[in-house]
CSV table of C-alpha atoms in Angstrom, one decimal:
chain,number,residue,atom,x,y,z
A,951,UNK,CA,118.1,26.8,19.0
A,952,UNK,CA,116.8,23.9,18.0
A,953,UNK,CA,119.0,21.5,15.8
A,954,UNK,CA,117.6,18.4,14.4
A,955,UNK,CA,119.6,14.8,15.0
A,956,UNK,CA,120.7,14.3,12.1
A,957,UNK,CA,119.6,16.5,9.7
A,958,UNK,CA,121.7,17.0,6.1
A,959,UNK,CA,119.0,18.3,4.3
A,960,UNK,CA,120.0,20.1,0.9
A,961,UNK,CA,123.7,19.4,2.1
A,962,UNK,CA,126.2,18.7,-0.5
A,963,UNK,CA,128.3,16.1,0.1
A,964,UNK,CA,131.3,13.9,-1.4
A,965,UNK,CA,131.4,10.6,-0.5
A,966,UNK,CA,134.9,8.7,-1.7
A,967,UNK,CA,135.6,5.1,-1.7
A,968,UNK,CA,131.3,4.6,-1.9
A,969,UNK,CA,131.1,1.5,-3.9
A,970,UNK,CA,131.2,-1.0,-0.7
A,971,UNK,CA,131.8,-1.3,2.7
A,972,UNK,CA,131.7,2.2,4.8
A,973,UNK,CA,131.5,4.3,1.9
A,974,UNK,CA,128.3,2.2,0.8
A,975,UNK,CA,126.3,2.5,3.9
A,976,UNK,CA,127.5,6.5,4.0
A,977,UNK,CA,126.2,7.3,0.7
A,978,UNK,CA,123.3,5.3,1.4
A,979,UNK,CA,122.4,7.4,4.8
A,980,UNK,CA,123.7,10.7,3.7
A,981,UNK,CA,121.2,10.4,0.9
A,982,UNK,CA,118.2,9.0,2.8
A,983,UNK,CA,118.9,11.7,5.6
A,984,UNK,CA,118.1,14.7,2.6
A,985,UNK,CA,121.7,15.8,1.4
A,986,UNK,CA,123.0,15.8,-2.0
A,987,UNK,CA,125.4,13.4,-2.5
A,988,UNK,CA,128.6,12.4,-5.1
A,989,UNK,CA,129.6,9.3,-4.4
A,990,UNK,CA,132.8,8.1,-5.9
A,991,UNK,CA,135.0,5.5,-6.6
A,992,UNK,CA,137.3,3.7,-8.9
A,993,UNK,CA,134.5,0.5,-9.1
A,994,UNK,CA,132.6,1.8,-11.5
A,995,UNK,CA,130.3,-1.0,-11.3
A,996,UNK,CA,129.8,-0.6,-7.9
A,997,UNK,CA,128.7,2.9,-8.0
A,998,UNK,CA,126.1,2.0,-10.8
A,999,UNK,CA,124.5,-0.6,-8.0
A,1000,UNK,CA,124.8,2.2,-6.3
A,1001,UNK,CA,123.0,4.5,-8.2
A,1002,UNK,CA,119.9,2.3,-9.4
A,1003,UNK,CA,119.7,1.7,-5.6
A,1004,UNK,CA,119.0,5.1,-4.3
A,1005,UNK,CA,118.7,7.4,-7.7
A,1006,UNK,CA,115.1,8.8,-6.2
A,1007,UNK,CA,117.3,10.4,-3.4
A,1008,UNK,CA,119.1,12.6,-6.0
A,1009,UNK,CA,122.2,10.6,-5.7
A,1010,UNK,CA,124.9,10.8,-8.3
A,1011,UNK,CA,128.1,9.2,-9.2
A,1012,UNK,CA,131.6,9.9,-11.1
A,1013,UNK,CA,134.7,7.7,-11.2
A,1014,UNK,CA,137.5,8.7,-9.4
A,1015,UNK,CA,140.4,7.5,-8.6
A,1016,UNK,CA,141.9,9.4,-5.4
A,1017,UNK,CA,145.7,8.6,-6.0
A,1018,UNK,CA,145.2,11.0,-9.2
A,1019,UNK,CA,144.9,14.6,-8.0
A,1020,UNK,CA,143.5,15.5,-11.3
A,1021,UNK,CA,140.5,13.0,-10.3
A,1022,UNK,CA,140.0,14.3,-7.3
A,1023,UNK,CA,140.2,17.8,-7.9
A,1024,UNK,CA,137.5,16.6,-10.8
A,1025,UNK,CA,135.0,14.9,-8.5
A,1026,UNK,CA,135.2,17.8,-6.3
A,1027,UNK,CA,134.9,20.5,-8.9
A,1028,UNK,CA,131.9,18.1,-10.3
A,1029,UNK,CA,130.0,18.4,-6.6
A,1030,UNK,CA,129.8,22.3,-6.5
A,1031,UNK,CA,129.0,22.6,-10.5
A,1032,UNK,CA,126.2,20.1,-9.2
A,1033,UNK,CA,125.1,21.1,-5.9
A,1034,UNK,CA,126.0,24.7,-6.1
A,1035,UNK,CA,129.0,24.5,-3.3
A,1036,UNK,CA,130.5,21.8,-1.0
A,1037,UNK,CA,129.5,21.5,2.2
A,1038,UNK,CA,130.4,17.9,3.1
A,1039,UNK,CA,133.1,15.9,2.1
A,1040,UNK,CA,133.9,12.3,3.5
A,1041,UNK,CA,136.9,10.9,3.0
A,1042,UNK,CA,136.7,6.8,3.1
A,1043,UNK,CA,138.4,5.6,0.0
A,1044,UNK,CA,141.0,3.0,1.6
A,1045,UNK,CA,142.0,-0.3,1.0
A,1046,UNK,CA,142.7,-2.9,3.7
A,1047,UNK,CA,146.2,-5.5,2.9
A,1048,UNK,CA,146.6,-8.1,5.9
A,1049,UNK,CA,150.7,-8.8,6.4
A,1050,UNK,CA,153.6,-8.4,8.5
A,1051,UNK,CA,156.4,-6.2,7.8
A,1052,UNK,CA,157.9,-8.8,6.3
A,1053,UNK,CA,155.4,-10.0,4.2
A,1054,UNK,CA,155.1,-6.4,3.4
A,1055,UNK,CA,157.1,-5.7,-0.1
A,1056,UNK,CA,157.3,-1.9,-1.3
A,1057,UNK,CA,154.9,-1.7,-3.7
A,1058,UNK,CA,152.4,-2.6,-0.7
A,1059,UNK,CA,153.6,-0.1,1.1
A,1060,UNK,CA,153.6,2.3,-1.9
A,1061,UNK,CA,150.2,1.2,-3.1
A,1062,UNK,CA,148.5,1.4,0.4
A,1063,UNK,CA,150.4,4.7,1.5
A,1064,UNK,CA,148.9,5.9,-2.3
A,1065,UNK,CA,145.1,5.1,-1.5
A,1066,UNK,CA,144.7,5.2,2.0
A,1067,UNK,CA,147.3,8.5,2.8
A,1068,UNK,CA,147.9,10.6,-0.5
A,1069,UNK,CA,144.1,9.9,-1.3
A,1070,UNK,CA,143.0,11.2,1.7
A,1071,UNK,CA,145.0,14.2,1.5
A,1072,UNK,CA,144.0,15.4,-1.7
A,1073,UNK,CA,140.5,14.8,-0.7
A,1074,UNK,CA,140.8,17.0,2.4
A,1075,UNK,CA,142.9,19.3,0.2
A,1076,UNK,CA,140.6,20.1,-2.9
A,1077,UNK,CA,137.7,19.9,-0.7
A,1078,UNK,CA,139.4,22.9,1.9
A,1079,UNK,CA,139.1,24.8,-1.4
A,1080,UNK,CA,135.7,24.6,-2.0
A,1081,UNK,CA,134.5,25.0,1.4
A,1082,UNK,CA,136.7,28.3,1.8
A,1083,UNK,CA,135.1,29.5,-1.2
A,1084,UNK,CA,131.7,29.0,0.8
A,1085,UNK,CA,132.3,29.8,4.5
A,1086,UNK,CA,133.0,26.6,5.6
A,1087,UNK,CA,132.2,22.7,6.1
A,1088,UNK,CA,132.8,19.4,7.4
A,1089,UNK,CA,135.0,17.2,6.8
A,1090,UNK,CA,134.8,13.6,8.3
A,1091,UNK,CA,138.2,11.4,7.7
A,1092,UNK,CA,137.9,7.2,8.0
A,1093,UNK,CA,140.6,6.3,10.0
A,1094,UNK,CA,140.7,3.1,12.2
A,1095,UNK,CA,141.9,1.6,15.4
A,1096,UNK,CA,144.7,1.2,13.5
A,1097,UNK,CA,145.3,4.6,13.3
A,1098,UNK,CA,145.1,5.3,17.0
A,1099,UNK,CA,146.8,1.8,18.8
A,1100,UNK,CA,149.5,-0.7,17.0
A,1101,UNK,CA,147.7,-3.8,15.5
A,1102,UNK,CA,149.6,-7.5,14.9
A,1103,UNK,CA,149.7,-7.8,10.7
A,1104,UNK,CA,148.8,-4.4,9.4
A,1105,UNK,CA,152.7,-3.1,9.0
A,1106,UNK,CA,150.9,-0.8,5.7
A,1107,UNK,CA,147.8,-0.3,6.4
A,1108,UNK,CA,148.1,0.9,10.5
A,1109,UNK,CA,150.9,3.2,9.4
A,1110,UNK,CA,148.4,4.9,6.6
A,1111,UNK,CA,145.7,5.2,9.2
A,1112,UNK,CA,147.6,7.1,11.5
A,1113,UNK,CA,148.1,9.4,8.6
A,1114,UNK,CA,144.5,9.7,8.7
A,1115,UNK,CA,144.2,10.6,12.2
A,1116,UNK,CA,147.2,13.2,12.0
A,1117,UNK,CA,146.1,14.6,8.7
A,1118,UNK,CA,142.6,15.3,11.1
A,1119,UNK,CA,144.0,16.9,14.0
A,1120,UNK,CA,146.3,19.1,12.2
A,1121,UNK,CA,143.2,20.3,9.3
A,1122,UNK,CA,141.5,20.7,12.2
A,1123,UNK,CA,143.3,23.5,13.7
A,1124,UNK,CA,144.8,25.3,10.3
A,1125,UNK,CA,141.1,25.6,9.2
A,1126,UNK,CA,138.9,25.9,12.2
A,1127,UNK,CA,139.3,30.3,11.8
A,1128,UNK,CA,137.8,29.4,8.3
A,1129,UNK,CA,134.6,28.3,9.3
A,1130,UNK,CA,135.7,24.0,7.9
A,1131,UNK,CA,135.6,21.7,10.6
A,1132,UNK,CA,137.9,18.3,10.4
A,1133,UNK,CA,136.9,15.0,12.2
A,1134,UNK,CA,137.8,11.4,12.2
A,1135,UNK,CA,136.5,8.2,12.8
A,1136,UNK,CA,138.1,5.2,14.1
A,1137,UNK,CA,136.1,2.1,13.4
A,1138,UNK,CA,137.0,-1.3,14.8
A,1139,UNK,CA,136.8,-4.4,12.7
A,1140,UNK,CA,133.9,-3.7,10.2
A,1141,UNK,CA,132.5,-6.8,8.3
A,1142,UNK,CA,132.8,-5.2,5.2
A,1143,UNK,CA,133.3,-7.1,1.8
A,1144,UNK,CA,137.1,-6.5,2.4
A,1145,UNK,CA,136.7,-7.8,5.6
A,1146,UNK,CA,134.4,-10.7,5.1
A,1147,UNK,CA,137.1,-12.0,1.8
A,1148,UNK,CA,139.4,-12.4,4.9
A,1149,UNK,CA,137.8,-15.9,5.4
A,1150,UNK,CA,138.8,-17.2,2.8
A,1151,UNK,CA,142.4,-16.1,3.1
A,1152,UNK,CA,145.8,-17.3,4.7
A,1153,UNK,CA,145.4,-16.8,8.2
A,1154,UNK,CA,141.9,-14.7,7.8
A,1155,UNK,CA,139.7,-17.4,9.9
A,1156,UNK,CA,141.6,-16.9,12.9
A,1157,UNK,CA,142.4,-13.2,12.5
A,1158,UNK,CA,138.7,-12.4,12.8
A,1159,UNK,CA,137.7,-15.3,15.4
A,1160,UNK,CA,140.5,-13.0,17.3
A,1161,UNK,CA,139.3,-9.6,16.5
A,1162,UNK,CA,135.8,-10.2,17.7
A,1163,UNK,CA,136.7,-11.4,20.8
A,1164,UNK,CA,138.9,-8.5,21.4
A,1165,UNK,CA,135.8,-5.8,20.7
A,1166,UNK,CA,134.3,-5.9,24.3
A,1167,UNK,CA,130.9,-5.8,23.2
A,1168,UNK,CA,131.8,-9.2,21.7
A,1169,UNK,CA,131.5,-9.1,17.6
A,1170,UNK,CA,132.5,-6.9,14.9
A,1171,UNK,CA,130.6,-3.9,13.6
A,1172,UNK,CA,128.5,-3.2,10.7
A,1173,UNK,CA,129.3,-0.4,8.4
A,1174,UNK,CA,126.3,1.1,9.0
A,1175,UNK,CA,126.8,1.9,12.3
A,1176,UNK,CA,130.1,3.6,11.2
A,1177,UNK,CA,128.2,5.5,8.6
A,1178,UNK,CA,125.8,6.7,12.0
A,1179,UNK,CA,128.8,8.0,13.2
A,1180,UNK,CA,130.0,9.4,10.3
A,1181,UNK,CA,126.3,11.4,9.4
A,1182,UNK,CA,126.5,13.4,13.0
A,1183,UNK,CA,130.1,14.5,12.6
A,1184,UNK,CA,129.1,16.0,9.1
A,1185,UNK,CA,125.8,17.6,10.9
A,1186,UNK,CA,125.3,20.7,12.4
A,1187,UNK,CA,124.6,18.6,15.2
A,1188,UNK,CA,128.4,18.3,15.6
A,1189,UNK,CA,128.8,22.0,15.1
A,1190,UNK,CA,131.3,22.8,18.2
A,1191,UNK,CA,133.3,19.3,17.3
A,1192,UNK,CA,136.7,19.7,15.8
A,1193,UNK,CA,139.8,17.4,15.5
A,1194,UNK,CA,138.1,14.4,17.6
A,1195,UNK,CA,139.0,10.6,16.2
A,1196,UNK,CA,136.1,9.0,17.3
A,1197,UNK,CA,136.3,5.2,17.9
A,1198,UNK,CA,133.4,3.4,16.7
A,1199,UNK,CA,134.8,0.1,18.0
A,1200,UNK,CA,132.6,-2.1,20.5
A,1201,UNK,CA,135.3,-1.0,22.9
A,1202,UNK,CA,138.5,-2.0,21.7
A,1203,UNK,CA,140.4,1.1,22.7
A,1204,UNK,CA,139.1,1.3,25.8
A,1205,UNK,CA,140.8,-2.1,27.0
C-alpha cells in the first residue's frame, strides 16, 4: 500500500487557536494540502484575514472561544454538520505569558491554566465524540518544550504544556481500541506574533537572543515548519503513531 506524504484530501478538520501563529500556518497547509478545514478562534478579525486568504480552498471559520465548553462543543458540532464527520481535530489555541512564579499572580495562572489546559481538554473531549461516532481520527495536541523540560520564566505557561503532553499520552491509550489516534507536538521557540511582541517587552530582547542560541541548529523556528509537523501526524501517513510528543525544536531537547 501506497500512502501519499501528506495527503488530507477531503479530510475534515478543526483547527483551534488559527487566527496567528501555529494555528495560522496549520489552517493555511491543512487547507492547501485538500482537507476541509474549521478554523477557530476568539480573534474574530483574524479568522476573517483568514478566510479572504484561502476561501478558494473551502476554508471556513466560527468564533470560539475554548475556555467555554458550550463553544467548543459548538465549533465541533459546526465541523461534522459541515463536512459530514470529523476526522481531524488540532488542538493549538494557547496563549504564551513570560514571568516567574513570582511575577505570576492567580488570575495568570487561572487564565493560562483556562486557555492553554481546560481548552485543550474540551477540544480533545468533544472531538473524541465525534470521531467515535465515525470510526476514528487524529488528534494532534500543541504542546511545547515546555511541556517536556523546565524553562527559566514560564512558571504558567510550562505547567499548562505539560498538561498538554499528559492529556496526549493518556487519550492516546483510552482511545487507541477506538480507532482515534492522540499526538503531540513540542515546538521550540516559534517567532510567532506572540513571540515576536516579546521585543518590545521587559526582559524580551534578551530572552530570545538566549533562546536561539540554545536551539542547536542556531535560530528559532517558523510556524510553518511546526504546522509540517503537525499535517503528517494528522495523515494517514502517521497511521501506526500514537501518544508521541514530537519536538520540533532545532534540537533543544536533545542537549
Amino acid at each position: 500500500m501506497t500512502i501519499p506524504l501528506v495527503d488530507l484530501t477531503g479530510k475534515s478538520c478543526l483547527v483551534t487557536g488559527a487566527a496567528s501563529g501555529i494555528g495560522r500556518a496549520t489552517a493555511t497547509l491543512l487547507a492547501r494540502l485538500g482537507a476541509r478545514v474549521l478554523a477557530t478562534d476568539v480573534n474574530a478579525a483574524g479568522l476573517a484575514a483568514l478566510h479572504r486568504e484561502l476561501a478558494q480552498t473551502g476554508l471556513s471559520t466560527a468564533t470560539a472561544d475554548v475556555t467555554d465548553p458550550e463553544d467548543v462543543r459548538r465549533a465541533v458540532a459546526t465541523a461534522v454538520q459541515r463536512h459530514g464527520r470529523l476526522d481531524v481535530a488540532v488542538a493549538n489555541a494557547g496563549v504564551l505569558p513570560l514571568s516567574d512564579v513570582l511575577e505570576t499572580t492567580p488570575e495568570d495562572w487561572d487564565h493560562v491554566m483556562a486557555v492553554d489546559g481546560k481548552g485543550m481538554f474540551l477540544t480533545c473531549k468533544y472531538a473524541i465524540e465525534a470521531m467515535r461516532r465515525t470510526g476514528g481520527g487524529a488528534i494532534v495536541c500543541v504542546s511545547s518544550i515546555s511541556g517536556l523540560a523546565g524553562q527559566a520564566r514560564q512558571a504558567a505557561y510550562g505547567p499548562a504544556k505539560f498538561v498538554a503532553s499528559g492529556l496526549t499520552v493518556h487519550l492516546a491509550v483510552e482511545w487507541a481500541a477506538q480507532g482515534i489516534r492522540v499526538n503531540a507536538v513540542a515546538p521550540g521557540t516559534i517567532t510567532t506574533e506572540r513571540v515576536r511582541a516579546l521585543a518590545d517587552e521587559p526582559g524580551g530582547p534578551e530572552y530570545l537572543t538566549e533562546m536561539a542560541a540554545a536551539h542547536p541548529l542556531g535560530r528559532l523556528g517558523a510556524p510553518e515548519e511546526v504546522a509540517r509537523a503537525i499535517a503528517f501526524l494528522a495523515s494517514d501517513a502517521a497511521s501506526f503513531i500514537t501518544g508521541a510528543v514530537l519536538p520540533v525544536d532545532g534540537g533543544y531537547l536533545a542537549r
